[in-house]
mmCIF file of C-alpha atoms and ligand atoms in Angstrom:
data_model
loop_
_atom_site.group_PDB
_atom_site.id
_atom_site.type_symbol
_atom_site.label_atom_id
_atom_site.label_comp_id
_atom_site.label_asym_id
_atom_site.label_seq_id
_atom_site.Cartn_x
_atom_site.Cartn_y
_atom_site.Cartn_z
ATOM 1 C CA UNK A 1 -62.992 -71.021 -115.517
ATOM 2 C CA UNK A 2 -60.385 -73.105 -117.338
ATOM 3 C CA UNK A 3 -61.143 -73.583 -121.030
ATOM 4 C CA UNK A 4 -61.215 -77.170 -122.350
ATOM 5 C CA UNK A 5 -58.789 -76.116 -125.192
ATOM 6 C CA UNK A 6 -56.722 -73.000 -125.188
ATOM 7 C CA UNK A 7 -58.090 -70.490 -127.775
ATOM 8 C CA UNK A 8 -55.611 -68.547 -129.968
ATOM 9 C CA UNK A 9 -56.304 -65.511 -132.117
ATOM 10 C CA UNK A 10 -54.015 -63.132 -134.075
ATOM 11 C CA UNK A 11 -53.709 -61.122 -130.845
ATOM 12 C CA UNK A 12 -53.748 -63.477 -127.902
ATOM 13 C CA UNK A 13 -53.853 -67.062 -126.430
ATOM 14 C CA UNK A 14 -56.535 -67.635 -123.786
ATOM 15 C CA UNK A 15 -56.291 -70.659 -121.427
ATOM 16 C CA UNK A 16 -58.688 -69.489 -118.654
ATOM 17 C CA UNK A 17 -61.361 -66.940 -118.225
ATOM 18 C CA UNK A 18 -62.082 -64.538 -115.416
ATOM 19 C CA UNK A 19 -65.722 -63.532 -115.961
ATOM 20 C CA UNK A 20 -67.814 -60.925 -114.289
ATOM 21 C CA UNK A 21 -71.345 -61.960 -113.760
ATOM 22 C CA UNK A 22 -74.143 -59.435 -112.749
ATOM 23 C CA UNK A 23 -77.041 -60.714 -110.614
ATOM 24 C CA UNK A 24 -79.641 -57.953 -110.781
ATOM 25 C CA UNK A 25 -82.557 -57.837 -108.340
ATOM 26 C CA UNK A 26 -85.386 -55.993 -110.034
ATOM 27 C CA UNK A 27 -88.461 -55.654 -107.794
ATOM 28 C CA UNK A 28 -87.481 -59.059 -106.144
ATOM 29 C CA UNK A 29 -86.900 -60.862 -109.397
ATOM 30 C CA UNK A 30 -83.340 -61.909 -110.181
ATOM 31 C CA UNK A 31 -81.890 -61.608 -113.666
ATOM 32 C CA UNK A 32 -78.399 -62.691 -114.837
ATOM 33 C CA UNK A 33 -76.071 -60.982 -117.117
ATOM 34 C CA UNK A 34 -72.352 -61.672 -118.147
ATOM 35 C CA UNK A 35 -69.663 -59.211 -118.952
ATOM 36 C CA UNK A 36 -67.841 -60.228 -122.135
ATOM 37 C CA UNK A 37 -64.697 -58.137 -121.422
ATOM 38 C CA UNK A 38 -61.411 -60.024 -121.760
ATOM 39 C CA UNK A 39 -58.779 -60.302 -119.042
ATOM 40 C CA UNK A 40 -56.555 -58.067 -121.181
ATOM 41 C CA UNK A 41 -57.529 -55.174 -123.372
ATOM 42 C CA UNK A 42 -56.508 -56.841 -126.613
ATOM 43 C CA UNK A 43 -59.927 -57.263 -128.196
ATOM 44 C CA UNK A 44 -61.549 -53.987 -126.939
ATOM 45 C CA UNK A 45 -60.198 -51.319 -124.507
ATOM 46 C CA UNK A 46 -62.261 -53.024 -121.739
ATOM 47 C CA UNK A 47 -61.093 -55.662 -119.288
ATOM 48 C CA UNK A 48 -62.587 -57.715 -116.558
ATOM 49 C CA UNK A 49 -61.252 -55.222 -114.031
ATOM 50 C CA UNK A 50 -62.336 -51.974 -115.849
ATOM 51 C CA UNK A 51 -65.737 -53.438 -116.130
ATOM 52 C CA UNK A 52 -65.866 -54.177 -112.431
ATOM 53 C CA UNK A 53 -64.853 -50.628 -111.632
ATOM 54 C CA UNK A 54 -67.148 -49.117 -114.135
ATOM 55 C CA UNK A 55 -70.128 -51.173 -112.909
ATOM 56 C CA UNK A 56 -69.627 -50.391 -109.324
ATOM 57 C CA UNK A 57 -68.622 -46.703 -109.428
ATOM 58 C CA UNK A 58 -70.510 -45.351 -112.450
ATOM 59 C CA UNK A 59 -73.152 -47.619 -113.955
ATOM 60 C CA UNK A 60 -74.809 -48.915 -110.857
ATOM 61 C CA UNK A 61 -75.184 -45.342 -109.264
ATOM 62 C CA UNK A 62 -77.173 -44.372 -112.439
ATOM 63 C CA UNK A 63 -79.824 -47.133 -112.103
ATOM 64 C CA UNK A 64 -79.877 -47.333 -108.316
ATOM 65 C CA UNK A 65 -83.419 -46.745 -107.181
ATOM 66 C CA UNK A 66 -84.602 -45.603 -110.653
ATOM 67 C CA UNK A 67 -88.039 -46.191 -111.769
ATOM 68 C CA UNK A 68 -88.286 -47.590 -115.319
ATOM 69 C CA UNK A 69 -91.101 -49.490 -116.991
ATOM 70 C CA UNK A 70 -89.026 -51.709 -119.131
ATOM 71 C CA UNK A 71 -85.394 -52.986 -119.663
ATOM 72 C CA UNK A 72 -85.570 -51.134 -122.894
ATOM 73 C CA UNK A 73 -85.393 -47.934 -120.960
ATOM 74 C CA UNK A 74 -82.021 -48.781 -119.246
ATOM 75 C CA UNK A 75 -79.656 -47.997 -122.125
ATOM 76 C CA UNK A 76 -80.805 -44.374 -122.109
ATOM 77 C CA UNK A 77 -80.091 -44.179 -118.389
ATOM 78 C CA UNK A 78 -76.625 -45.758 -118.861
ATOM 79 C CA UNK A 79 -75.595 -43.633 -121.817
ATOM 80 C CA UNK A 80 -74.398 -40.823 -119.624
ATOM 81 C CA UNK A 81 -71.198 -43.026 -119.287
ATOM 82 C CA UNK A 82 -69.253 -43.060 -122.623
ATOM 83 C CA UNK A 83 -67.960 -46.259 -123.836
ATOM 84 C CA UNK A 84 -67.698 -49.207 -121.315
ATOM 85 C CA UNK A 85 -70.224 -51.123 -123.441
ATOM 86 C CA UNK A 86 -69.236 -54.616 -122.050
ATOM 87 C CA UNK A 87 -69.892 -53.358 -118.548
ATOM 88 C CA UNK A 88 -73.286 -51.763 -119.666
ATOM 89 C CA UNK A 89 -74.089 -54.926 -121.512
ATOM 90 C CA UNK A 90 -73.681 -57.060 -118.363
ATOM 91 C CA UNK A 91 -76.005 -54.989 -116.448
ATOM 92 C CA UNK A 92 -78.502 -54.250 -119.191
ATOM 93 C CA UNK A 93 -78.940 -57.928 -120.237
ATOM 94 C CA UNK A 94 -79.379 -58.924 -116.587
ATOM 95 C CA UNK A 95 -82.292 -56.599 -116.371
ATOM 96 C CA UNK A 96 -83.833 -57.891 -119.611
ATOM 97 C CA UNK A 97 -83.673 -61.394 -118.133
ATOM 98 C CA UNK A 98 -85.368 -60.164 -115.026
ATOM 99 C CA UNK A 99 -88.175 -58.484 -117.104
ATOM 100 C CA UNK A 100 -88.744 -61.722 -119.013
ATOM 101 C CA UNK A 101 -88.892 -63.486 -115.779
ATOM 102 C CA UNK A 102 -91.330 -61.072 -114.255
ATOM 103 C CA UNK A 103 -93.539 -61.462 -117.283
ATOM 104 C CA UNK A 104 -93.151 -65.257 -117.462
ATOM 105 C CA UNK A 105 -91.932 -65.248 -121.086
ATOM 106 C CA UNK A 106 -88.826 -66.518 -122.725
ATOM 107 C CA UNK A 107 -86.256 -63.684 -123.263
ATOM 108 C CA UNK A 108 -86.101 -64.486 -126.971
ATOM 109 C CA UNK A 109 -89.900 -63.651 -127.267
ATOM 110 C CA UNK A 110 -89.582 -60.456 -125.165
ATOM 111 C CA UNK A 111 -86.933 -59.077 -127.499
ATOM 112 C CA UNK A 112 -88.910 -59.922 -130.646
ATOM 113 C CA UNK A 113 -87.231 -63.187 -131.570
ATOM 114 C CA UNK A 114 -88.999 -65.435 -134.010
ATOM 115 C CA UNK A 115 -86.928 -68.634 -134.130
ATOM 116 C CA UNK A 116 -87.372 -71.852 -132.089
ATOM 117 C CA UNK A 117 -83.931 -73.006 -133.120
ATOM 118 C CA UNK A 118 -80.773 -71.211 -134.218
ATOM 119 C CA UNK A 119 -77.921 -72.385 -136.576
ATOM 120 C CA UNK A 120 -74.653 -72.946 -135.003
ATOM 121 C CA UNK A 121 -71.163 -72.735 -136.400
ATOM 122 C CA UNK A 122 -67.725 -72.854 -134.709
ATOM 123 C CA UNK A 123 -64.919 -70.682 -134.474
ATOM 124 C CA UNK A 124 -61.487 -72.569 -134.440
ATOM 125 C CA UNK A 125 -58.478 -70.865 -132.989
ATOM 126 C CA UNK A 126 -55.025 -70.738 -134.652
ATOM 127 C CA UNK A 127 -53.321 -74.246 -134.544
ATOM 128 C CA UNK A 128 -49.654 -75.149 -134.357
ATOM 129 C CA UNK A 129 -49.928 -77.378 -137.412
ATOM 130 C CA UNK A 130 -52.072 -77.952 -140.476
ATOM 131 C CA UNK A 131 -52.826 -81.501 -139.404
ATOM 132 C CA UNK A 132 -53.965 -80.340 -136.039
ATOM 133 C CA UNK A 133 -56.353 -77.874 -137.728
ATOM 134 C CA UNK A 134 -57.818 -80.570 -140.090
ATOM 135 C CA UNK A 135 -58.378 -82.851 -137.101
ATOM 136 C CA UNK A 136 -60.248 -80.031 -135.261
ATOM 137 C CA UNK A 137 -62.401 -79.269 -138.279
ATOM 138 C CA UNK A 138 -63.248 -82.938 -138.822
ATOM 139 C CA UNK A 139 -64.366 -83.194 -135.213
ATOM 140 C CA UNK A 140 -66.567 -80.151 -135.447
ATOM 141 C CA UNK A 141 -68.157 -81.270 -138.708
ATOM 142 C CA UNK A 142 -68.842 -84.695 -137.284
ATOM 143 C CA UNK A 143 -70.660 -82.940 -134.403
ATOM 144 C CA UNK A 144 -72.900 -81.351 -136.937
ATOM 145 C CA UNK A 145 -71.771 -77.622 -136.944
ATOM 146 C CA UNK A 146 -73.036 -75.821 -139.989
ATOM 147 C CA UNK A 147 -70.056 -73.618 -140.735
ATOM 148 C CA UNK A 148 -66.436 -73.436 -139.982
ATOM 149 C CA UNK A 149 -64.576 -70.243 -139.157
ATOM 150 C CA UNK A 150 -60.805 -70.275 -138.541
ATOM 151 C CA UNK A 151 -58.746 -67.542 -137.011
ATOM 152 C CA UNK A 152 -55.996 -66.316 -139.237
ATOM 153 C CA UNK A 153 -52.898 -64.062 -139.001
ATOM 154 C CA UNK A 154 -49.979 -63.151 -141.284
ATOM 155 C CA UNK A 155 -48.184 -66.376 -142.047
ATOM 156 C CA UNK A 156 -51.025 -68.594 -141.032
ATOM 157 C CA UNK A 157 -53.605 -67.568 -143.688
ATOM 158 C CA UNK A 158 -53.282 -68.876 -147.290
ATOM 159 C CA UNK A 159 -51.830 -72.212 -146.448
ATOM 160 C CA UNK A 160 -54.489 -73.319 -143.854
ATOM 161 C CA UNK A 161 -57.412 -72.023 -146.075
ATOM 162 C CA UNK A 162 -55.985 -73.833 -149.254
ATOM 163 C CA UNK A 163 -55.561 -77.033 -147.235
ATOM 164 C CA UNK A 164 -59.054 -76.841 -145.751
ATOM 165 C CA UNK A 165 -60.595 -76.274 -149.236
ATOM 166 C CA UNK A 166 -58.647 -79.243 -150.595
ATOM 167 C CA UNK A 167 -59.911 -81.465 -147.885
ATOM 168 C CA UNK A 168 -63.455 -80.067 -147.447
ATOM 169 C CA UNK A 169 -64.426 -78.538 -150.840
ATOM 170 C CA UNK A 170 -68.041 -77.976 -149.907
ATOM 171 C CA UNK A 171 -68.259 -76.727 -146.319
ATOM 172 C CA UNK A 172 -69.289 -73.242 -145.389
ATOM 173 C CA UNK A 173 -65.985 -71.651 -144.614
ATOM 174 C CA UNK A 174 -64.938 -68.255 -143.447
ATOM 175 C CA UNK A 175 -61.946 -66.646 -141.804
ATOM 176 C CA UNK A 176 -61.458 -64.113 -138.932
ATOM 177 C CA UNK A 177 -58.240 -61.899 -138.685
ATOM 178 C CA UNK A 178 -59.093 -59.905 -135.574
ATOM 179 C CA UNK A 179 -57.416 -56.736 -137.248
ATOM 180 C CA UNK A 180 -54.079 -58.616 -138.091
ATOM 181 C CA UNK A 181 -53.696 -56.893 -141.459
ATOM 182 C CA UNK A 182 -53.167 -53.501 -143.092
ATOM 183 C CA UNK A 183 -54.583 -52.190 -146.284
ATOM 184 C CA UNK A 184 -51.093 -52.909 -147.867
ATOM 185 C CA UNK A 185 -51.890 -56.541 -147.515
ATOM 186 C CA UNK A 186 -54.792 -56.440 -149.817
ATOM 187 C CA UNK A 187 -53.109 -58.547 -152.608
ATOM 188 C CA UNK A 188 -52.879 -61.416 -150.084
ATOM 189 C CA UNK A 189 -56.396 -61.022 -148.921
ATOM 190 C CA UNK A 190 -57.379 -60.931 -152.667
ATOM 191 C CA UNK A 191 -55.776 -64.349 -153.089
ATOM 192 C CA UNK A 192 -58.016 -65.678 -150.312
ATOM 193 C CA UNK A 193 -60.925 -65.070 -152.739
ATOM 194 C CA UNK A 194 -59.802 -68.135 -154.863
ATOM 195 C CA UNK A 195 -61.230 -70.310 -151.933
ATOM 196 C CA UNK A 196 -64.811 -68.952 -152.043
ATOM 197 C CA UNK A 197 -65.080 -67.967 -148.382
ATOM 198 C CA UNK A 198 -68.441 -66.825 -147.020
ATOM 199 C CA UNK A 199 -66.712 -63.722 -145.691
ATOM 200 C CA UNK A 200 -63.510 -62.228 -144.339
ATOM 201 C CA UNK A 201 -63.979 -60.969 -140.751
ATOM 202 C CA UNK A 202 -62.419 -57.851 -139.409
ATOM 203 C CA UNK A 203 -59.147 -57.955 -141.513
ATOM 204 C CA UNK A 204 -58.032 -54.332 -140.701
ATOM 205 C CA UNK A 205 -57.633 -52.128 -137.662
ATOM 206 C CA UNK A 206 -60.266 -52.469 -134.762
ATOM 207 C CA UNK A 207 -61.499 -48.983 -135.352
ATOM 208 C CA UNK A 208 -60.574 -48.442 -139.006
ATOM 209 C CA UNK A 209 -63.733 -47.970 -141.064
ATOM 210 C CA UNK A 210 -62.000 -46.005 -143.723
ATOM 211 C CA UNK A 211 -59.541 -48.803 -144.476
ATOM 212 C CA UNK A 212 -62.337 -51.340 -144.717
ATOM 213 C CA UNK A 213 -64.177 -49.098 -147.212
ATOM 214 C CA UNK A 214 -61.123 -49.144 -149.359
ATOM 215 C CA UNK A 215 -60.558 -52.857 -148.984
ATOM 216 C CA UNK A 216 -64.161 -53.854 -149.702
ATOM 217 C CA UNK A 217 -63.871 -52.038 -153.014
ATOM 218 C CA UNK A 218 -60.935 -54.338 -153.979
ATOM 219 C CA UNK A 219 -62.785 -57.518 -152.876
ATOM 220 C CA UNK A 220 -65.695 -59.448 -154.174
ATOM 221 C CA UNK A 221 -65.786 -61.601 -150.897
ATOM 222 C CA UNK A 222 -67.958 -59.872 -148.354
ATOM 223 C CA UNK A 223 -66.122 -58.221 -145.428
ATOM 224 C CA UNK A 224 -67.781 -58.750 -142.130
ATOM 225 C CA UNK A 225 -67.058 -56.241 -139.352
ATOM 226 C CA UNK A 226 -66.895 -57.238 -135.740
ATOM 227 C CA UNK A 227 -64.546 -55.030 -133.623
ATOM 228 C CA UNK A 228 -65.371 -51.864 -135.561
ATOM 229 C CA UNK A 229 -69.104 -51.884 -134.749
ATOM 230 C CA UNK A 230 -69.510 -50.734 -131.276
ATOM 231 C CA UNK A 231 -72.374 -48.303 -131.759
ATOM 232 C CA UNK A 232 -75.506 -47.851 -133.853
ATOM 233 C CA UNK A 233 -73.798 -44.830 -135.443
ATOM 234 C CA UNK A 234 -70.757 -46.826 -136.370
ATOM 235 C CA UNK A 235 -73.030 -49.555 -137.950
ATOM 236 C CA UNK A 236 -74.807 -46.882 -140.008
ATOM 237 C CA UNK A 237 -71.502 -45.305 -141.210
ATOM 238 C CA UNK A 238 -70.083 -48.792 -142.169
ATOM 239 C CA UNK A 239 -73.185 -49.723 -144.184
ATOM 240 C CA UNK A 240 -73.553 -46.379 -145.921
ATOM 241 C CA UNK A 241 -69.864 -46.064 -146.678
ATOM 242 C CA UNK A 242 -69.647 -49.651 -147.877
ATOM 243 C CA UNK A 243 -67.197 -50.818 -145.383
ATOM 244 C CA UNK A 244 -68.750 -54.328 -145.082
ATOM 245 C CA UNK A 245 -71.540 -56.501 -146.413
ATOM 246 C CA UNK A 246 -72.031 -58.446 -143.226
ATOM 247 C CA UNK A 247 -72.070 -57.559 -139.553
ATOM 248 C CA UNK A 248 -71.261 -59.730 -136.563
ATOM 249 C CA UNK A 249 -73.378 -58.463 -133.550
ATOM 250 C CA UNK A 250 -72.123 -59.081 -130.060
ATOM 251 C CA UNK A 251 -74.093 -58.030 -126.993
ATOM 252 C CA UNK A 252 -71.163 -56.911 -124.958
ATOM 253 C CA UNK A 253 -69.467 -54.926 -127.736
ATOM 254 C CA UNK A 254 -72.569 -52.872 -128.357
ATOM 255 C CA UNK A 255 -73.722 -52.552 -124.661
ATOM 256 C CA UNK A 256 -76.751 -54.941 -124.618
ATOM 257 C CA UNK A 257 -80.022 -55.736 -126.231
ATOM 258 C CA UNK A 258 -81.320 -52.228 -126.934
ATOM 259 C CA UNK A 259 -78.456 -51.202 -129.271
ATOM 260 C CA UNK A 260 -78.025 -54.876 -130.574
ATOM 261 C CA UNK A 261 -81.747 -54.650 -131.701
ATOM 262 C CA UNK A 262 -81.192 -51.238 -133.302
ATOM 263 C CA UNK A 263 -78.193 -52.490 -135.323
ATOM 264 C CA UNK A 264 -80.166 -55.602 -136.226
ATOM 265 C CA UNK A 265 -83.083 -53.447 -137.540
ATOM 266 C CA UNK A 266 -80.809 -51.082 -139.388
ATOM 267 C CA UNK A 267 -78.984 -54.051 -141.048
ATOM 268 C CA UNK A 268 -82.191 -55.613 -141.970
ATOM 269 C CA UNK A 269 -83.404 -52.426 -143.720
ATOM 270 C CA UNK A 270 -80.301 -52.359 -145.727
ATOM 271 C CA UNK A 271 -80.273 -56.188 -146.572
ATOM 272 C CA UNK A 272 -77.077 -56.767 -144.558
ATOM 273 C CA UNK A 273 -77.218 -60.195 -142.964
ATOM 274 C CA UNK A 274 -76.071 -60.448 -139.362
ATOM 275 C CA UNK A 275 -74.931 -63.304 -137.132
ATOM 276 C CA UNK A 276 -73.907 -63.554 -133.342
ATOM 277 C CA UNK A 277 -70.255 -63.826 -132.508
ATOM 278 C CA UNK A 278 -68.781 -65.358 -129.344
ATOM 279 C CA UNK A 279 -66.510 -64.142 -126.551
ATOM 280 C CA UNK A 280 -65.581 -67.434 -124.810
ATOM 281 C CA UNK A 281 -68.756 -66.981 -122.624
ATOM 282 C CA UNK A 282 -69.839 -69.036 -119.791
ATOM 283 C CA UNK A 283 -73.460 -70.435 -119.905
ATOM 284 C CA UNK A 284 -75.003 -67.082 -118.914
ATOM 285 C CA UNK A 285 -73.637 -65.144 -121.783
ATOM 286 C CA UNK A 286 -74.274 -68.091 -124.137
ATOM 287 C CA UNK A 287 -77.893 -68.086 -123.094
ATOM 288 C CA UNK A 288 -78.211 -64.526 -123.924
ATOM 289 C CA UNK A 289 -76.573 -65.084 -127.341
ATOM 290 C CA UNK A 290 -79.073 -67.715 -128.025
ATOM 291 C CA UNK A 291 -82.000 -65.313 -127.342
ATOM 292 C CA UNK A 292 -80.306 -62.658 -129.511
ATOM 293 C CA UNK A 293 -79.888 -65.044 -132.408
ATOM 294 C CA UNK A 294 -83.670 -65.590 -132.619
ATOM 295 C CA UNK A 295 -84.196 -62.131 -134.226
ATOM 296 C CA UNK A 296 -85.267 -62.557 -137.918
ATOM 297 C CA UNK A 297 -82.227 -61.024 -139.617
ATOM 298 C CA UNK A 298 -79.748 -63.424 -137.914
ATOM 299 C CA UNK A 299 -79.811 -65.442 -141.169
ATOM 300 C CA UNK A 300 -76.219 -66.773 -140.955
ATOM 301 C CA UNK A 301 -74.903 -69.478 -138.558
ATOM 302 C CA UNK A 302 -73.317 -67.854 -135.515
ATOM 303 C CA UNK A 303 -70.476 -68.721 -133.174
ATOM 304 C CA UNK A 304 -72.838 -69.856 -130.435
ATOM 305 C CA UNK A 305 -72.013 -73.488 -129.697
ATOM 306 C CA UNK A 306 -72.412 -76.294 -127.048
ATOM 307 C CA UNK A 307 -71.138 -75.620 -123.537
ATOM 308 C CA UNK A 308 -68.898 -78.677 -123.711
ATOM 309 C CA UNK A 309 -66.647 -77.050 -126.462
ATOM 310 C CA UNK A 310 -65.476 -74.667 -123.885
ATOM 311 C CA UNK A 311 -66.085 -76.072 -120.376
ATOM 312 C CA UNK A 312 -65.811 -79.384 -118.592
ATOM 313 C CA UNK A 313 -68.751 -78.159 -116.602
ATOM 314 C CA UNK A 314 -70.821 -75.030 -117.358
ATOM 315 C CA UNK A 315 -72.472 -72.893 -114.748
ATOM 316 C CA UNK A 316 -76.023 -73.294 -116.031
ATOM 317 C CA UNK A 317 -78.573 -76.136 -116.137
ATOM 318 C CA UNK A 318 -79.097 -77.738 -118.525
ATOM 319 C CA UNK A 319 -75.919 -77.156 -120.463
ATOM 320 C CA UNK A 320 -76.235 -75.813 -124.074
ATOM 321 C CA UNK A 321 -76.221 -78.698 -126.571
ATOM 322 C CA UNK A 322 -76.125 -78.807 -130.299
ATOM 323 C CA UNK A 323 -78.162 -81.215 -132.492
ATOM 324 C CA UNK A 324 -76.535 -83.575 -135.057
ATOM 325 C CA UNK A 325 -77.966 -80.977 -137.529
ATOM 326 C CA UNK A 326 -75.912 -78.245 -136.065
ATOM 327 C CA UNK A 327 -78.861 -76.439 -134.362
ATOM 328 C CA UNK A 328 -79.565 -75.212 -130.803
ATOM 329 C CA UNK A 329 -83.062 -75.388 -129.498
ATOM 330 C CA UNK A 330 -84.321 -72.113 -128.063
ATOM 331 C CA UNK A 331 -85.382 -72.674 -124.451
ATOM 332 C CA UNK A 332 -89.049 -71.877 -123.875
ATOM 333 C CA UNK A 333 -88.921 -71.226 -120.131
ATOM 334 C CA UNK A 334 -89.108 -67.709 -118.698
ATOM 335 C CA UNK A 335 -86.063 -65.424 -118.986
ATOM 336 C CA UNK A 336 -82.848 -66.846 -120.425
ATOM 337 C CA UNK A 337 -84.495 -70.259 -119.862
ATOM 338 C CA UNK A 338 -81.294 -71.882 -118.250
ATOM 339 C CA UNK A 339 -80.942 -72.149 -114.443
ATOM 340 C CA UNK A 340 -77.732 -70.632 -113.003
ATOM 341 C CA UNK A 341 -75.934 -73.377 -110.910
ATOM 342 C CA UNK A 342 -75.589 -71.141 -107.843
ATOM 343 C CA UNK A 343 -73.327 -73.612 -105.806
ATOM 344 C CA UNK A 344 -70.906 -73.937 -108.762
ATOM 345 C CA UNK A 345 -70.927 -70.216 -109.318
ATOM 346 C CA UNK A 346 -70.268 -69.620 -105.647
ATOM 347 C CA UNK A 347 -67.312 -72.257 -105.680
ATOM 348 C CA UNK A 348 -65.791 -70.462 -108.659
ATOM 349 C CA UNK A 349 -66.187 -67.012 -107.322
ATOM 350 C CA UNK A 350 -63.020 -65.126 -106.221
ATOM 351 C CA UNK A 351 -64.560 -61.731 -105.705
ATOM 352 C CA UNK A 352 -68.048 -60.542 -104.908
ATOM 353 C CA UNK A 353 -69.569 -57.143 -104.261
ATOM 354 C CA UNK A 354 -73.155 -56.419 -103.200
ATOM 355 C CA UNK A 355 -74.357 -52.985 -104.297
ATOM 356 C CA UNK A 356 -77.565 -51.791 -102.767
HETATM 357 MG MG1 MG B 1 -64.428 -61.738 -134.686
#
């Protein structure tokens, strides 16, 4: 699927997505899941192709023919495989969708969600020029989005933040570095504090908890961890060591709803707010993100936005839309509450495998 606008982070520029979808048949009921792995291993070690292999050769054989009473039991079965969370998440979330459909309830309700609408913010990629950035921010604010996040990297950090604060002194603003800095850069990150950011997301190494502990001690602005948090244990360590004050939860990064909920509950217990990040998902992954964001401790606006910000035409019906107040209504139909557009999916499909 070709993105409406190329998306640039500190590590890569994405113009089109090659997405693995899982269609799971659970006692005759079909659930859908999306793998959030990128085409290249630049965000996490997984890729579209490793996920395919892992699903086919290792994860599917574990669940094949297994009896389980709830989707909540699936994580344990898959945990024999180490890592490969995005592949696991694709399968696990599809089974959650199927269970919600079997029971005739919205997925958000099945996982324990309490919201009927979620707050929506945007993530804006690195732009060539400041004027281009300002224009993009204006457009998103006019659409109603509640908070602006910009991607930063060395050389494209202080200046854009300063300019945004000058032009938009009152907006909710945050930055995401996707691990572009080292601890030695702390004086520069300290300078960002003058612009009252909501948080600085994942400034240091993708697996560097220790560095973030040291950095958070030097900063008043909350650090939010994304890449670092791929297990419940990692979340516990981050919280107890003081590596962050906010956590971005992504279904793929943690392997699906079971672990996402455990991290959510753990954060809630420690008064650590959470929000839902985005992985340039199609409508299927977007729908799962909406359900996840209904859990009570998702108190900050997430990166879950309208379909049309990413795609000319999404693969679900109806498409995800955002109100002028910057909210997304949580669907009340069974499962993910959006219908996969089978014909369109078929047309976009380049590879298919049926495992039985
Ligand atoms: Mg991030």
